[in-house]
Amino acid sequence: MRRVQVAIFGAGPAGLLLAHLLRQAGVETVVLEAKSREYLETSPHRIRAGVLEWGTKEMAKQAGVGERMLREGLEHGGIYLAFDGGLLHLDFRALAGRSIWVYGQQYLVRDMIQRHLEAGGEILFEHEVMGLENLGEAPVLVFRTPQGKEERLAAEFAVGADGSHSLARRYIPGARIHQKTYPFAWLGILAETRPAAEELIYASSERGFALYSMRSPSLSRNYLQVSPEERLEAWPEERIWEELNRRLEGVAEVRPGPILEKSLTPMRSLVVEPMQYGRFFLVGDAAHVVPPTGAKGMNLAFCDVAVLHRALLAYYRNGDTGPLTRYSQEALRHVWQAELFSYWMTTLLHTLPDPFEEELRRAKLRHLGESLPLQRFLAENYVGLHTTGRYVEG
């Protein structure tokens, strides 16, 4: 049975960044991933988050995986809020001293895979982890090879980074699962058309919430609030474009274009506590899920990696186990901060079914438009001053 220092399963943003940073520090690391490299890099179902906090962009740059991101990504200085027939611009640089970066998660994953393999790192694609053993002392990963053979990998430490439908989180004994399901979902499209504006528009209308985003100057990523029971078949292209324009009526216009991908995303929050057991740790969506309204998913994954990376280096360089024992305590601080902001944004912008709560929501939105402290709260959290901003070096 092969033995390594750190075994990671899941080649998403969290697993790849951790593996890359550990390899740079001379720690032997292997990443096991159930999907193929082609699927991770090209599948339309992988086109997910695209808003990077200022700190996430800095982490990627400092780790040496941000060259293409800096060249092809889009720097945004703020966002727009559309409500009551008007458009409010929130200037993040003025409110929080930072900007954000728009660069698709799929593209960053592609870049990290390429850089890690070029540097001699090891990623075993199409190697599905089936179970975990002996996590308290000397972790063993049981996995299936592409040929269907069952094998084992022993490690000094194991890291579960296998996403929102995680197998890993089941192996935290006595874990508490905090979760909330929202009474709406997002119908999302990726389309070849110019974005509605030069920066993101969060629109609150009587017909429901809508988000107008982008992946490039010619590629739009737009979302509509719909019922959780909605079916994609009920939304032909004409209806989608009509509804996107109705929810932005009088403020901006969305130009129809070829739709490349269509999806339905349920809205939920989830936190696993603790995020560790023995020599086993959770990072990224395996440990926590946020509704996408606050653009925190991938950014939280980078936060987790920053904490765990430093803790592992303290162990391998100095034999200090203290930071590892405190990993969950430290990570949950930024996790709950992001959960708070994501909940706040979600309940602020989505039309609510209860008439009383809906009137309160609209009052909160008007208050935000008149309150500089509330606008600063939104800006500071959106750019990540209290999440990735806490872990950026330099």
Short mmCIF file of C-alpha atoms in Angstrom, two decimals:
data_model
loop_
_atom_site.label_atom_id
_atom_site.label_comp_id
_atom_site.label_asym_id
_atom_site.label_seq_id
_atom_site.Cartn_x
_atom_site.Cartn_y
_atom_site.Cartn_z
CA MET A 1 0.00 0.00 0.00
CA ARG A 2 1.40 3.36 -1.05
CA ARG A 3 1.98 6.03 1.61
CA VAL A 4 2.04 9.85 1.22
CA GLN A 5 2.15 12.80 3.58
CA VAL A 6 -1.16 14.43 2.57
CA ALA A 7 -3.95 12.79 0.57
CA ILE A 8 -6.65 15.06 -0.85
CA PHE A 9 -9.79 13.88 -2.58
CA GLY A 10 -11.58 16.35 -4.80
CA ALA A 11 -9.94 18.43 -7.55
CA GLY A 12 -12.05 21.54 -7.11
CA PRO A 13 -10.70 24.97 -6.13
CA ALA A 14 -9.99 23.98 -2.50
CA GLY A 15 -8.26 20.67 -3.18
CA LEU A 16 -6.18 21.99 -6.05
CA LEU A 17 -5.01 25.13 -4.27
CA LEU A 18 -4.03 23.18 -1.14
CA ALA A 19 -2.14 20.58 -3.18
CA HIS A 20 -0.33 23.28 -5.14
CA LEU A 21 0.72 25.21 -2.02
CA LEU A 22 1.88 22.06 -0.22
CA ARG A 23 3.89 20.91 -3.23
CA GLN A 24 5.63 24.31 -3.28
CA ALA A 25 6.56 23.74 0.37
CA GLY A 26 7.99 20.29 -0.33
CA VAL A 27 5.12 18.30 1.20
CA GLU A 28 4.29 15.10 -0.70
CA THR A 29 0.67 15.33 -1.81
CA VAL A 30 -1.66 13.29 -4.00
CA VAL A 31 -5.07 14.45 -5.26
CA LEU A 32 -7.71 11.83 -6.10
CA GLU A 33 -10.59 12.98 -8.31
CA ALA A 34 -13.61 10.90 -9.39
CA LYS A 35 -14.17 12.81 -12.66
CA SER A 36 -11.97 13.03 -15.74
CA ARG A 37 -9.76 16.01 -16.45
CA GLU A 38 -11.79 16.77 -19.57
CA TYR A 39 -15.01 16.89 -17.53
CA LEU A 40 -13.52 19.28 -14.98
CA GLU A 41 -12.16 21.62 -17.62
CA THR A 42 -14.83 21.62 -20.32
CA SER A 43 -18.20 20.39 -19.04
CA PRO A 44 -20.87 23.13 -19.20
CA HIS A 45 -22.21 21.81 -15.89
CA ARG A 46 -18.98 23.04 -14.25
CA ILE A 47 -19.59 26.71 -15.18
CA ARG A 48 -20.26 28.05 -11.71
CA ALA A 49 -19.17 30.96 -9.57
CA GLY A 50 -17.23 33.73 -11.21
CA VAL A 51 -16.86 36.51 -8.61
CA LEU A 52 -13.53 36.52 -6.79
CA GLU A 53 -13.00 38.58 -3.67
CA TRP A 54 -10.00 40.86 -3.66
CA GLY A 55 -8.24 38.42 -1.30
CA THR A 56 -8.98 35.40 -3.50
CA LYS A 57 -7.46 37.16 -6.48
CA GLU A 58 -4.39 38.02 -4.39
CA MET A 59 -4.05 34.44 -3.10
CA ALA A 60 -4.17 33.04 -6.62
CA LYS A 61 -1.58 35.56 -7.76
CA GLN A 62 0.75 34.87 -4.82
CA ALA A 63 0.41 31.10 -5.34
CA GLY A 64 1.49 31.45 -8.97
CA VAL A 65 -1.81 30.29 -10.50
CA GLY A 66 -3.28 33.69 -11.39
CA GLU A 67 -1.45 34.69 -14.57
CA ARG A 68 -4.33 33.93 -16.95
CA MET A 69 -6.86 35.28 -14.43
CA LEU A 70 -5.08 38.66 -14.36
CA ARG A 71 -4.82 38.70 -18.15
CA GLU A 72 -8.34 37.57 -19.08
CA GLY A 73 -10.44 38.36 -16.00
CA LEU A 74 -12.45 41.51 -15.44
CA GLU A 75 -11.81 43.87 -12.54
CA HIS A 76 -15.01 45.42 -11.15
CA GLY A 77 -15.13 48.38 -8.83
CA GLY A 78 -18.65 47.74 -7.57
CA ILE A 79 -22.13 46.41 -8.29
CA TYR A 80 -25.54 47.83 -9.14
CA LEU A 81 -28.75 47.36 -7.15
CA ALA A 82 -31.95 47.81 -9.14
CA PHE A 83 -35.13 48.48 -7.11
CA ASP A 84 -38.09 50.85 -7.05
CA GLY A 85 -37.52 51.66 -10.72
CA GLY A 86 -34.01 53.03 -10.12
CA LEU A 87 -30.40 51.90 -10.24
CA LEU A 88 -28.04 52.34 -7.28
CA HIS A 89 -24.31 51.94 -7.84
CA LEU A 90 -22.19 50.79 -4.89
CA ASP A 91 -18.59 51.91 -5.35
CA PHE A 92 -16.52 49.29 -3.54
CA ARG A 93 -13.28 51.22 -3.80
CA ALA A 94 -14.82 54.24 -2.08
CA LEU A 95 -16.74 52.17 0.48
CA ALA A 96 -14.20 49.44 1.27
CA GLY A 97 -10.96 50.34 -0.49
CA ARG A 98 -11.00 47.20 -2.65
CA SER A 99 -12.36 45.86 -5.94
CA ILE A 100 -13.51 42.39 -7.05
CA TRP A 101 -12.50 40.18 -9.97
CA VAL A 102 -14.76 38.32 -12.40
CA TYR A 103 -13.20 35.07 -13.63
CA GLY A 104 -15.10 31.80 -13.87
CA GLN A 105 -14.42 29.01 -11.37
CA GLN A 106 -14.11 26.53 -14.23
CA TYR A 107 -11.30 28.62 -15.73
CA LEU A 108 -9.43 28.89 -12.43
CA VAL A 109 -9.73 25.12 -11.92
CA ARG A 110 -8.29 24.61 -15.42
CA ASP A 111 -5.41 26.93 -14.64
CA MET A 112 -4.61 25.23 -11.32
CA ILE A 113 -4.69 21.75 -12.88
CA GLN A 114 -2.30 22.82 -15.63
CA ARG A 115 0.10 24.64 -13.29
CA HIS A 116 0.12 21.84 -10.70
CA LEU A 117 0.84 19.11 -13.26
CA GLU A 118 3.49 21.19 -15.04
CA ALA A 119 5.26 21.68 -11.71
CA GLY A 120 5.36 17.93 -11.05
CA GLY A 121 2.27 17.61 -8.87
CA GLU A 122 0.15 14.46 -8.94
CA ILE A 123 -3.59 14.34 -9.68
CA LEU A 124 -5.20 10.93 -10.18
CA PHE A 125 -8.24 11.58 -12.35
CA GLU A 126 -11.08 9.04 -12.49
CA HIS A 127 -10.03 7.64 -9.11
CA GLU A 128 -13.19 7.58 -6.99
CA VAL A 129 -12.81 7.48 -3.20
CA MET A 130 -15.22 4.87 -1.85
CA GLY A 131 -14.48 5.07 1.86
CA LEU A 132 -12.13 6.25 4.62
CA GLU A 133 -10.48 4.30 7.42
CA ASN A 134 -8.49 4.97 10.60
CA LEU A 135 -8.93 8.75 10.44
CA GLY A 136 -8.02 9.29 14.05
CA GLU A 137 -4.43 8.11 13.72
CA ALA A 138 -3.26 7.15 10.22
CA PRO A 139 -5.84 7.82 7.50
CA VAL A 140 -6.40 5.35 4.68
CA LEU A 141 -8.37 6.20 1.53
CA VAL A 142 -10.14 3.34 -0.20
CA PHE A 143 -10.59 4.16 -3.89
CA ARG A 144 -11.51 2.62 -7.23
CA THR A 145 -9.20 2.97 -10.22
CA PRO A 146 -10.41 3.67 -13.78
CA GLN A 147 -10.06 -0.07 -14.43
CA GLY A 148 -12.47 -0.83 -11.57
CA LYS A 149 -9.83 -2.15 -9.18
CA GLU A 150 -10.13 -1.31 -5.47
CA GLU A 151 -6.96 0.03 -3.89
CA ARG A 152 -5.83 1.85 -0.74
CA LEU A 153 -3.70 4.92 -0.08
CA ALA A 154 -2.24 5.61 3.36
CA ALA A 155 -1.48 9.17 4.47
CA GLU A 156 -0.31 11.13 7.47
CA PHE A 157 -3.22 13.51 6.92
CA ALA A 158 -6.34 13.30 4.74
CA VAL A 159 -8.39 16.19 3.36
CA GLY A 160 -11.96 15.96 2.05
CA ALA A 161 -12.54 18.51 -0.72
CA ASP A 162 -15.24 16.67 -2.65
CA GLY A 163 -17.87 19.37 -2.99
CA SER A 164 -21.40 20.09 -1.86
CA HIS A 165 -22.63 16.49 -2.16
CA SER A 166 -19.72 15.34 -0.06
CA LEU A 167 -18.91 11.80 0.96
CA ALA A 168 -16.21 13.18 3.26
CA ARG A 169 -18.50 14.98 5.70
CA ARG A 170 -20.09 11.65 6.69
CA TYR A 171 -16.80 10.66 8.34
CA ILE A 172 -16.82 13.37 11.03
CA PRO A 173 -18.17 11.52 14.11
CA GLY A 174 -20.85 13.46 15.95
CA ALA A 175 -20.83 16.30 13.42
CA ARG A 176 -23.59 18.87 13.72
CA ILE A 177 -25.14 19.86 10.40
CA HIS A 178 -26.59 23.38 10.50
CA GLN A 179 -28.73 23.99 7.43
CA LYS A 180 -31.44 26.15 5.96
CA THR A 181 -33.47 25.71 2.78
CA TYR A 182 -34.86 28.84 1.09
CA PRO A 183 -38.32 28.94 -0.55
CA PHE A 184 -36.94 29.68 -4.02
CA ALA A 185 -34.40 28.54 -6.60
CA TRP A 186 -32.37 30.14 -9.39
CA LEU A 187 -32.91 29.47 -13.07
CA GLY A 188 -29.55 30.27 -14.63
CA ILE A 189 -28.38 30.67 -18.21
CA LEU A 190 -25.03 31.13 -19.89
CA ALA A 191 -25.50 32.97 -23.19
CA GLU A 192 -23.44 34.44 -26.00
CA THR A 193 -24.52 38.04 -25.67
CA ARG A 194 -23.22 41.29 -24.29
CA PRO A 195 -23.85 41.68 -20.52
CA ALA A 196 -26.62 44.03 -19.40
CA ALA A 197 -24.08 46.40 -17.81
CA GLU A 198 -20.36 46.77 -17.26
CA GLU A 199 -20.79 45.47 -13.69
CA LEU A 200 -23.19 43.02 -12.00
CA ILE A 201 -26.81 44.10 -11.51
CA TYR A 202 -28.78 42.68 -8.57
CA ALA A 203 -32.41 43.43 -9.41
CA SER A 204 -35.33 43.28 -6.97
CA SER A 205 -38.72 43.50 -8.64
CA GLU A 206 -42.31 42.59 -7.83
CA ARG A 207 -41.89 39.67 -10.22
CA GLY A 208 -38.94 38.32 -8.28
CA PHE A 209 -35.18 38.69 -8.05
CA ALA A 210 -32.83 38.60 -11.04
CA LEU A 211 -29.05 38.74 -11.34
CA TYR A 212 -27.28 40.00 -14.46
CA SER A 213 -23.68 38.82 -14.48
CA MET A 214 -20.99 37.92 -17.01
CA ARG A 215 -18.00 35.71 -17.75
CA SER A 216 -16.52 37.97 -20.43
CA PRO A 217 -17.52 41.08 -22.45
CA SER A 218 -19.44 38.76 -24.81
CA LEU A 219 -20.62 36.02 -22.42
CA SER A 220 -23.50 36.68 -20.01
CA ARG A 221 -24.47 34.69 -16.93
CA ASN A 222 -28.00 35.60 -15.84
CA TYR A 223 -30.35 34.24 -13.18
CA LEU A 224 -34.05 34.39 -12.33
CA GLN A 225 -35.74 33.68 -9.00
CA VAL A 226 -38.18 30.81 -9.52
CA SER A 227 -40.08 28.28 -7.43
CA PRO A 228 -38.07 25.28 -6.11
CA GLU A 229 -40.59 23.06 -7.93
CA GLU A 230 -39.96 24.78 -11.29
CA ARG A 231 -39.02 22.68 -14.32
CA LEU A 232 -36.57 23.72 -17.03
CA GLU A 233 -38.96 22.45 -19.68
CA ALA A 234 -41.38 25.23 -18.70
CA TRP A 235 -38.82 27.87 -19.67
CA PRO A 236 -38.18 28.08 -23.43
CA GLU A 237 -35.63 30.67 -24.52
CA GLU A 238 -38.23 33.28 -25.46
CA ARG A 239 -39.79 33.18 -21.99
CA ILE A 240 -36.39 33.50 -20.29
CA TRP A 241 -35.37 36.58 -22.25
CA GLU A 242 -38.78 38.18 -21.79
CA GLU A 243 -38.70 37.65 -18.04
CA LEU A 244 -35.12 38.91 -17.70
CA ASN A 245 -36.13 42.15 -19.40
CA ARG A 246 -39.38 42.53 -17.44
CA ARG A 247 -37.49 42.34 -14.13
CA LEU A 248 -35.11 45.03 -15.35
CA GLU A 249 -37.74 47.20 -17.06
CA GLY A 250 -36.93 50.89 -17.18
CA VAL A 251 -33.38 50.36 -15.88
CA ALA A 252 -31.42 48.43 -18.52
CA GLU A 253 -31.96 46.05 -21.42
CA VAL A 254 -30.87 42.45 -21.94
CA ARG A 255 -30.15 41.46 -25.53
CA PRO A 256 -31.09 37.87 -26.44
CA GLY A 257 -28.38 35.56 -27.70
CA PRO A 258 -27.66 31.84 -28.12
CA ILE A 259 -28.09 30.06 -24.76
CA LEU A 260 -25.19 27.67 -24.14
CA GLU A 261 -26.32 26.24 -20.81
CA LYS A 262 -29.45 26.25 -18.65
CA SER A 263 -29.69 25.11 -15.01
CA LEU A 264 -31.78 25.15 -11.84
CA THR A 265 -30.02 25.81 -8.53
CA PRO A 266 -31.77 25.24 -5.19
CA MET A 267 -30.97 27.82 -2.53
CA ARG A 268 -29.62 26.47 0.73
CA SER A 269 -27.15 27.11 3.51
CA LEU A 270 -25.18 24.36 5.28
CA VAL A 271 -22.35 24.26 7.83
CA VAL A 272 -20.63 21.14 9.18
CA GLU A 273 -19.28 21.54 12.70
CA PRO A 274 -16.56 20.59 13.50
CA MET A 275 -14.65 20.57 10.22
CA GLN A 276 -12.09 18.04 11.43
CA TYR A 277 -11.64 14.71 13.16
CA GLY A 278 -8.27 13.31 14.15
CA ARG A 279 -6.01 13.67 11.13
CA PHE A 280 -8.88 14.31 8.73
CA PHE A 281 -10.03 17.78 7.60
CA LEU A 282 -12.83 19.23 5.46
CA VAL A 283 -12.35 22.17 3.11
CA GLY A 284 -14.62 24.02 0.69
CA ASP A 285 -18.17 22.93 -0.11
CA ALA A 286 -17.61 19.63 1.69
CA ALA A 287 -17.74 21.67 4.92
CA HIS A 288 -20.15 24.47 4.03
CA VAL A 289 -22.62 25.60 1.37
CA VAL A 290 -23.89 29.15 0.87
CA PRO A 291 -26.65 30.47 -1.38
CA PRO A 292 -24.95 32.07 -4.40
CA THR A 293 -26.41 35.54 -3.79
CA GLY A 294 -23.37 36.72 -1.82
CA ALA A 295 -20.79 35.17 -4.20
CA LYS A 296 -18.97 33.42 -1.37
CA GLY A 297 -18.64 29.72 -2.31
CA MET A 298 -15.25 29.60 -4.02
CA ASN A 299 -13.92 32.41 -1.85
CA LEU A 300 -14.68 30.43 1.30
CA ALA A 301 -12.79 27.47 -0.16
CA PHE A 302 -9.69 29.67 -0.45
CA CYS A 303 -10.14 30.79 3.18
CA ASP A 304 -10.22 27.19 4.41
CA VAL A 305 -7.08 26.37 2.44
CA ALA A 306 -5.23 29.39 3.85
CA VAL A 307 -5.89 28.20 7.41
CA LEU A 308 -5.16 24.51 6.80
CA HIS A 309 -2.05 25.21 4.72
CA ARG A 310 -0.51 27.28 7.50
CA ALA A 311 -1.40 24.63 10.08
CA LEU A 312 0.19 21.82 8.04
CA LEU A 313 3.33 23.86 7.47
CA ALA A 314 3.59 24.51 11.21
CA TYR A 315 3.52 20.74 11.72
CA TYR A 316 5.97 19.78 8.97
CA ARG A 317 8.45 22.59 9.64
CA ASN A 318 8.33 22.85 13.43
CA GLY A 319 6.44 19.81 14.69
CA ASP A 320 3.77 22.15 16.06
CA THR A 321 0.35 20.44 16.20
CA GLY A 322 -1.46 23.40 17.83
CA PRO A 323 -2.67 25.09 14.61
CA LEU A 324 -4.00 21.77 13.33
CA THR A 325 -6.06 21.19 16.48
CA ARG A 326 -7.48 24.70 16.12
CA TYR A 327 -8.26 24.45 12.40
CA SER A 328 -12.02 24.05 12.77
CA GLN A 329 -12.30 26.83 15.35
CA GLU A 330 -10.37 29.23 13.13
CA ALA A 331 -12.14 28.26 9.89
CA LEU A 332 -15.64 28.50 11.33
CA ARG A 333 -15.06 32.18 12.04
CA HIS A 334 -14.87 33.07 8.35
CA VAL A 335 -17.49 30.46 7.46
CA TRP A 336 -20.15 32.00 9.71
CA GLN A 337 -19.22 35.51 8.58
CA ALA A 338 -19.87 34.47 4.99
CA GLU A 339 -23.05 32.61 5.94
CA LEU A 340 -24.31 35.77 7.64
CA PHE A 341 -23.65 37.91 4.59
CA SER A 342 -25.09 35.35 2.17
CA TYR A 343 -28.27 35.05 4.26
CA TRP A 344 -28.53 38.84 4.50
CA MET A 345 -28.16 39.33 0.74
CA THR A 346 -30.53 36.48 -0.07
CA THR A 347 -33.36 37.63 2.20
CA LEU A 348 -32.82 41.27 1.20
CA LEU A 349 -33.14 40.76 -2.55
CA HIS A 350 -35.56 37.86 -3.13
CA THR A 351 -39.30 38.37 -3.19
CA LEU A 352 -40.73 36.65 -0.09
CA PRO A 353 -44.02 34.72 0.03
CA ASP A 354 -45.25 36.21 3.32
CA PRO A 355 -46.77 39.71 2.70
CA PHE A 356 -45.57 41.12 6.04
CA GLU A 357 -42.01 39.87 5.54
CA GLU A 358 -42.07 41.16 1.97
CA GLU A 359 -42.94 44.70 3.10
CA LEU A 360 -40.16 44.53 5.71
CA ARG A 361 -37.74 43.39 3.01
CA ARG A 362 -38.64 46.31 0.77
CA ALA A 363 -38.20 48.71 3.69
CA LYS A 364 -34.73 47.26 4.36
CA LEU A 365 -33.82 47.73 0.72
CA ARG A 366 -34.91 51.37 0.74
CA HIS A 367 -32.97 51.88 3.97
CA LEU A 368 -29.86 50.45 2.33
CA GLY A 369 -30.23 52.98 -0.46
CA GLU A 370 -30.18 55.82 2.08
CA SER A 371 -27.65 54.47 4.60
CA LEU A 372 -23.91 54.83 4.05
CA PRO A 373 -23.06 52.47 6.96
CA LEU A 374 -25.25 49.72 5.43
CA GLN A 375 -23.68 50.26 2.03
CA ARG A 376 -20.25 49.99 3.65
CA PHE A 377 -21.31 46.74 5.37
CA LEU A 378 -22.33 45.30 2.02
CA ALA A 379 -19.15 46.47 0.29
CA GLU A 380 -16.76 45.22 2.99
CA ASN A 381 -18.34 41.78 2.97
CA TYR A 382 -18.66 41.54 -0.79
CA VAL A 383 -14.98 42.29 -1.43
CA GLY A 384 -14.01 39.92 1.41
CA LEU A 385 -12.34 42.15 4.00
CA HIS A 386 -13.57 39.78 6.73
CA THR A 387 -13.01 36.52 4.84
CA THR A 388 -10.11 36.11 2.35
CA GLY A 389 -8.87 39.58 3.26
CA ARG A 390 -7.84 38.21 6.66
CA TYR A 391 -5.42 35.71 5.14
CA VAL A 392 -3.65 37.58 2.36
CA GLU A 393 0.06 37.99 2.88
CA GLY A 394 1.73 41.30 2.20
#
